[in-house]
mmCIF file of C-alpha atoms in Angstrom:
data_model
loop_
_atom_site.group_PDB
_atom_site.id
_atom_site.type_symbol
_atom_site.label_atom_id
_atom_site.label_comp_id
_atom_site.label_asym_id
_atom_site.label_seq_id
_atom_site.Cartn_x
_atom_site.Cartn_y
_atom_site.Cartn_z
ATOM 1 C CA UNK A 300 93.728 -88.025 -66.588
ATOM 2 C CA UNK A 301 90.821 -89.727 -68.064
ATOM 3 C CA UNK A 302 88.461 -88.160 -70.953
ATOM 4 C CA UNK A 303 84.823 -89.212 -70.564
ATOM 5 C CA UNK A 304 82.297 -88.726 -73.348
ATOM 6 C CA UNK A 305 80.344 -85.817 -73.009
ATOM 7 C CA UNK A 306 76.741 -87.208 -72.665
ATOM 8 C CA UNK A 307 73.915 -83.899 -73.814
ATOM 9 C CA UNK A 308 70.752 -84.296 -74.016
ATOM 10 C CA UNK A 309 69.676 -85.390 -77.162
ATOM 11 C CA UNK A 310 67.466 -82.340 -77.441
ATOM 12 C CA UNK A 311 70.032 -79.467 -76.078
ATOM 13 C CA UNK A 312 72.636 -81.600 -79.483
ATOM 14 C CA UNK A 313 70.305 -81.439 -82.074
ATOM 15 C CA UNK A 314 69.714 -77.672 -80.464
ATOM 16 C CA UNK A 315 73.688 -77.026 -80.649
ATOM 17 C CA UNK A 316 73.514 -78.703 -84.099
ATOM 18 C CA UNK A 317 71.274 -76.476 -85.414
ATOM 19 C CA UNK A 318 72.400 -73.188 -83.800
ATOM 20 C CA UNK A 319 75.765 -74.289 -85.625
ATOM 21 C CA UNK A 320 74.152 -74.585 -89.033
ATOM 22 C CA UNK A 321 71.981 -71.444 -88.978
ATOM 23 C CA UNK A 322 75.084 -69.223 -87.830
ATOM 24 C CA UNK A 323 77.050 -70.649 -90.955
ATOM 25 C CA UNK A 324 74.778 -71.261 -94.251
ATOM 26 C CA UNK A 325 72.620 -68.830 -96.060
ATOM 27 C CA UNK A 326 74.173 -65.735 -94.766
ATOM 28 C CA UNK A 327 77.720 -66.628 -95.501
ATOM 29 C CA UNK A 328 80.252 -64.679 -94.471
ATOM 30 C CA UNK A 329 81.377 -61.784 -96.479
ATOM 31 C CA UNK A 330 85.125 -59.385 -96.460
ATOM 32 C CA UNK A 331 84.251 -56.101 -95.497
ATOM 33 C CA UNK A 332 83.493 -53.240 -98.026
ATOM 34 C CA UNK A 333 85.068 -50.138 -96.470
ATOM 35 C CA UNK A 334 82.724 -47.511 -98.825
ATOM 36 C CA UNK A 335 79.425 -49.161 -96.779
ATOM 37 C CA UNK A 336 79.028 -48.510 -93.822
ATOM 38 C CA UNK A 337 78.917 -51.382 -91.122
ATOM 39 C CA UNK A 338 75.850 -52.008 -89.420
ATOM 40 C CA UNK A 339 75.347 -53.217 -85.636
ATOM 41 C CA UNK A 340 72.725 -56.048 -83.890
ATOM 42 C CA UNK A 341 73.276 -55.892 -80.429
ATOM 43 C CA UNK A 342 71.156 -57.515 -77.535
ATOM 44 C CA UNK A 343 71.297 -58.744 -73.899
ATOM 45 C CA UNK A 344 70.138 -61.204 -72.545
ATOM 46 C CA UNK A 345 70.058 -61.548 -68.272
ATOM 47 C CA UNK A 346 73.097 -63.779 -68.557
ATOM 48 C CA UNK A 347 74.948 -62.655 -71.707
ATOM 49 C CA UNK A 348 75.699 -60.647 -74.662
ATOM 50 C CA UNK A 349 75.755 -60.952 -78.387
ATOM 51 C CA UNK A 350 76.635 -58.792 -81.345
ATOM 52 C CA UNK A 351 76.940 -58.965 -85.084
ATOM 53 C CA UNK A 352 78.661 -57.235 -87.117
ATOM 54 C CA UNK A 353 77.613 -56.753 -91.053
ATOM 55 C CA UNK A 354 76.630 -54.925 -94.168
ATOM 56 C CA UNK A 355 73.372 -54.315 -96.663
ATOM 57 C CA UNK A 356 74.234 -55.921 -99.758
ATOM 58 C CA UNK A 357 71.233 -55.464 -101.958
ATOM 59 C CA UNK A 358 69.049 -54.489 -98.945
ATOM 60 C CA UNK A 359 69.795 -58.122 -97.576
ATOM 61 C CA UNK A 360 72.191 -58.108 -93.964
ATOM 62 C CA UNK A 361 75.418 -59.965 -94.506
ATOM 63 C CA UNK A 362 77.188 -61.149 -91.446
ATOM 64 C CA UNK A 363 81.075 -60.199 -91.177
ATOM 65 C CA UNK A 364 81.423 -61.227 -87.516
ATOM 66 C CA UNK A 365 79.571 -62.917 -84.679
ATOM 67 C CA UNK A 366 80.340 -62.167 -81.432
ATOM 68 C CA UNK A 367 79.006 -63.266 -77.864
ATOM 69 C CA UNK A 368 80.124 -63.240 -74.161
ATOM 70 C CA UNK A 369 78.161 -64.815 -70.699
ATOM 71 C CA UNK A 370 78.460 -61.761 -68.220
ATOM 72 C CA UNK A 371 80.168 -61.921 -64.834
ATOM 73 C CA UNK A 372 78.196 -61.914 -61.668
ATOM 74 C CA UNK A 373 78.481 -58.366 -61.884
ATOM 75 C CA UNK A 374 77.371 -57.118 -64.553
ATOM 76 C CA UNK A 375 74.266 -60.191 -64.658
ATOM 77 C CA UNK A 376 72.963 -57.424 -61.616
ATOM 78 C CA UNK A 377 72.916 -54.711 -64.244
ATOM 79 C CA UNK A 378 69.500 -53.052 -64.816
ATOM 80 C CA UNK A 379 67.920 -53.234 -68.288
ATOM 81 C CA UNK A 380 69.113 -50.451 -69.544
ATOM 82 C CA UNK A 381 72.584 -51.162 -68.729
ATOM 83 C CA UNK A 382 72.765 -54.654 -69.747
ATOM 84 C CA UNK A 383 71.285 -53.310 -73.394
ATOM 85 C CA UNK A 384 74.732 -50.513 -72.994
ATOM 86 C CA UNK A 385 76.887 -52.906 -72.297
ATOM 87 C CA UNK A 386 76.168 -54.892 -75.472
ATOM 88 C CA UNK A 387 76.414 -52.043 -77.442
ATOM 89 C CA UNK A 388 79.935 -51.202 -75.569
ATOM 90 C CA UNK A 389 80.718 -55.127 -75.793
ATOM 91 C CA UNK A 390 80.111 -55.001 -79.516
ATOM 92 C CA UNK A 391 82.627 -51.633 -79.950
ATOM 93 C CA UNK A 392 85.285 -52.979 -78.128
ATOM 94 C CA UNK A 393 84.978 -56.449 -79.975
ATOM 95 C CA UNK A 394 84.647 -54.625 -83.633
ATOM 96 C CA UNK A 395 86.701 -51.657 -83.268
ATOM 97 C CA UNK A 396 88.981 -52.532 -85.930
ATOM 98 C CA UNK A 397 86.199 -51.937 -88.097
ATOM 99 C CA UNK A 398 83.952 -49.298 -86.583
ATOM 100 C CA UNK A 399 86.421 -47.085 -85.710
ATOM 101 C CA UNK A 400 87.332 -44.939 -88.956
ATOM 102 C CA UNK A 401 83.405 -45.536 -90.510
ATOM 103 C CA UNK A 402 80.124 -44.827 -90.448
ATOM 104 C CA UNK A 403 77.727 -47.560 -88.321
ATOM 105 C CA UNK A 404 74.035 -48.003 -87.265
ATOM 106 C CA UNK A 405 73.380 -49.874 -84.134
ATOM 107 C CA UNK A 406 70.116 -51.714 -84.530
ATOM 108 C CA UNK A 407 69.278 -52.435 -80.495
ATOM 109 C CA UNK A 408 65.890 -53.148 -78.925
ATOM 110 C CA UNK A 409 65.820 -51.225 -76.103
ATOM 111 C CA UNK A 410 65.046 -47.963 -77.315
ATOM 112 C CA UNK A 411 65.903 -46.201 -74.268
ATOM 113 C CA UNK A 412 69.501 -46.503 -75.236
ATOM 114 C CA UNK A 413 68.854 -43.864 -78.029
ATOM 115 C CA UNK A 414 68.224 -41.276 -75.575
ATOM 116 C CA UNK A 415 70.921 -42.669 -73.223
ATOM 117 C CA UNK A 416 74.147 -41.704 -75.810
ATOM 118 C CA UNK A 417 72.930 -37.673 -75.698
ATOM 119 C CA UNK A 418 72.256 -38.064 -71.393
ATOM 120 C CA UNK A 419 74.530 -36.132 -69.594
ATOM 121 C CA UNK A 420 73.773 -36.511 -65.799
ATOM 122 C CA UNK A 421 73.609 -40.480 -66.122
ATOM 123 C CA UNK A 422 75.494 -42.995 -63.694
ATOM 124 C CA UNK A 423 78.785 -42.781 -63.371
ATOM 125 C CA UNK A 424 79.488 -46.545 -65.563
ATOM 126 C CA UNK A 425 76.477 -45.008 -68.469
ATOM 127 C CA UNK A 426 79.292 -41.430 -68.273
ATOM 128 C CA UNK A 427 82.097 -43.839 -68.492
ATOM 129 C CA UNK A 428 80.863 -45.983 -71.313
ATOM 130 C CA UNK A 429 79.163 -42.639 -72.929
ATOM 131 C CA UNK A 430 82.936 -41.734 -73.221
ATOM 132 C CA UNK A 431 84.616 -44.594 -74.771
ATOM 133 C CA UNK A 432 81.186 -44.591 -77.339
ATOM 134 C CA UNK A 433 82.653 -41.088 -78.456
ATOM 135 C CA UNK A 434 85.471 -41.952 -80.260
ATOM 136 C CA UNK A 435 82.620 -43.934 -82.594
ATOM 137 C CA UNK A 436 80.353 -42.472 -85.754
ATOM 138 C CA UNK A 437 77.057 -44.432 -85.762
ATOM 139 C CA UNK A 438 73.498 -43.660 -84.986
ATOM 140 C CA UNK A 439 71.310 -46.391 -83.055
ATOM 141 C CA UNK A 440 68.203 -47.424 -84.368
ATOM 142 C CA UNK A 441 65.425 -49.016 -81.971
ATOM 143 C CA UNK A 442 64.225 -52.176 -83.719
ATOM 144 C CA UNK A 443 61.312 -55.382 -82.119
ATOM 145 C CA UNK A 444 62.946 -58.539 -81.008
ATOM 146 C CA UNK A 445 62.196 -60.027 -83.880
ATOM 147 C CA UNK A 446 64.017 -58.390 -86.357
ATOM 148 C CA UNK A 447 67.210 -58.531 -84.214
ATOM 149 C CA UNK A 448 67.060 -62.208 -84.782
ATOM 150 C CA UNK A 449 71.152 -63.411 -84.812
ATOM 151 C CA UNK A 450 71.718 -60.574 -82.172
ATOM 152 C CA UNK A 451 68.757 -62.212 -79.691
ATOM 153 C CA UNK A 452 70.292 -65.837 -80.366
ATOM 154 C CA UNK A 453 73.942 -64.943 -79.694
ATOM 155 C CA UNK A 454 72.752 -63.601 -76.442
ATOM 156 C CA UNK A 455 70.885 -66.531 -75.239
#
């Protein structure tokens, strides 16, 4: 077998370079603190998911774990609403070890999803999903695109 170079465009490297670099300066990693509670950033994009997991230090947001996943063909025909769920389920599932016994906040921005988690008479994957959410203590706040910055870039 026969390695080739990998040839990118130099535009889509220095974009890989710097995606690198912003997901591993200023906001360093930190061990969790199991007295705060963990906060959430989940979005979805049409194509894939991203989450991050952190705390408020000194009102600033301290990653603890990145996370990010390209959907199958399925789930890339989700609606809106259930793309935006399954980020928030992808991000349980991935974090568990830490959500699971603690308090969280789920910073999302689709706001419907708020409304979703109470819903009883949803579809049957929203009931299913609804269900394995239950096990979980953490209240979602709706935020703008903007200030779900590392969640929105994971998910592109």
């Amino acid at each position: 077998m026969v390695c080739r170079p990998c040839k990118l465009p130099c535009g889509e490297l220095h974009f890989q370079g710097t995606l690198k670099d912003k997901l591993t300066e200023a906001p360093i990693f930190i061990a969790p603190n199991w007295d705060r509670p963990f906060e959430v950033m989940c979005d979805a994009s049409d194509y894939a998911v991203g989450a991050v997991l952190g705390q408020r230090i000194e009102k600033h947001f301290r990653p603890i774990h990145y996370a990010s996943k390209t959907m199958n063909q399925a789930e890339a025909n989700y609606t809106t609403t259930e793309k935006g769920m399954l980020a928030v389920v992808y991000a349980f599932k991935k974090f568990r070890s830490y959500l699971i016994m603690n308090i969280s906040i789920v910073y999302t921005d689709h706001s419907a999803l708020k409304y979703l988690f109470a819903k009883k008479d949803a579809k049957a994957c929203l009931l299913r999903w609804n269900l394995l959410l239950q096990e979980f203590d953490f209240k979602v706040i709706d935020t703008r695109g903007a200030e779900n910055y590392a969640a929105d870039h994971l998910s592109r």
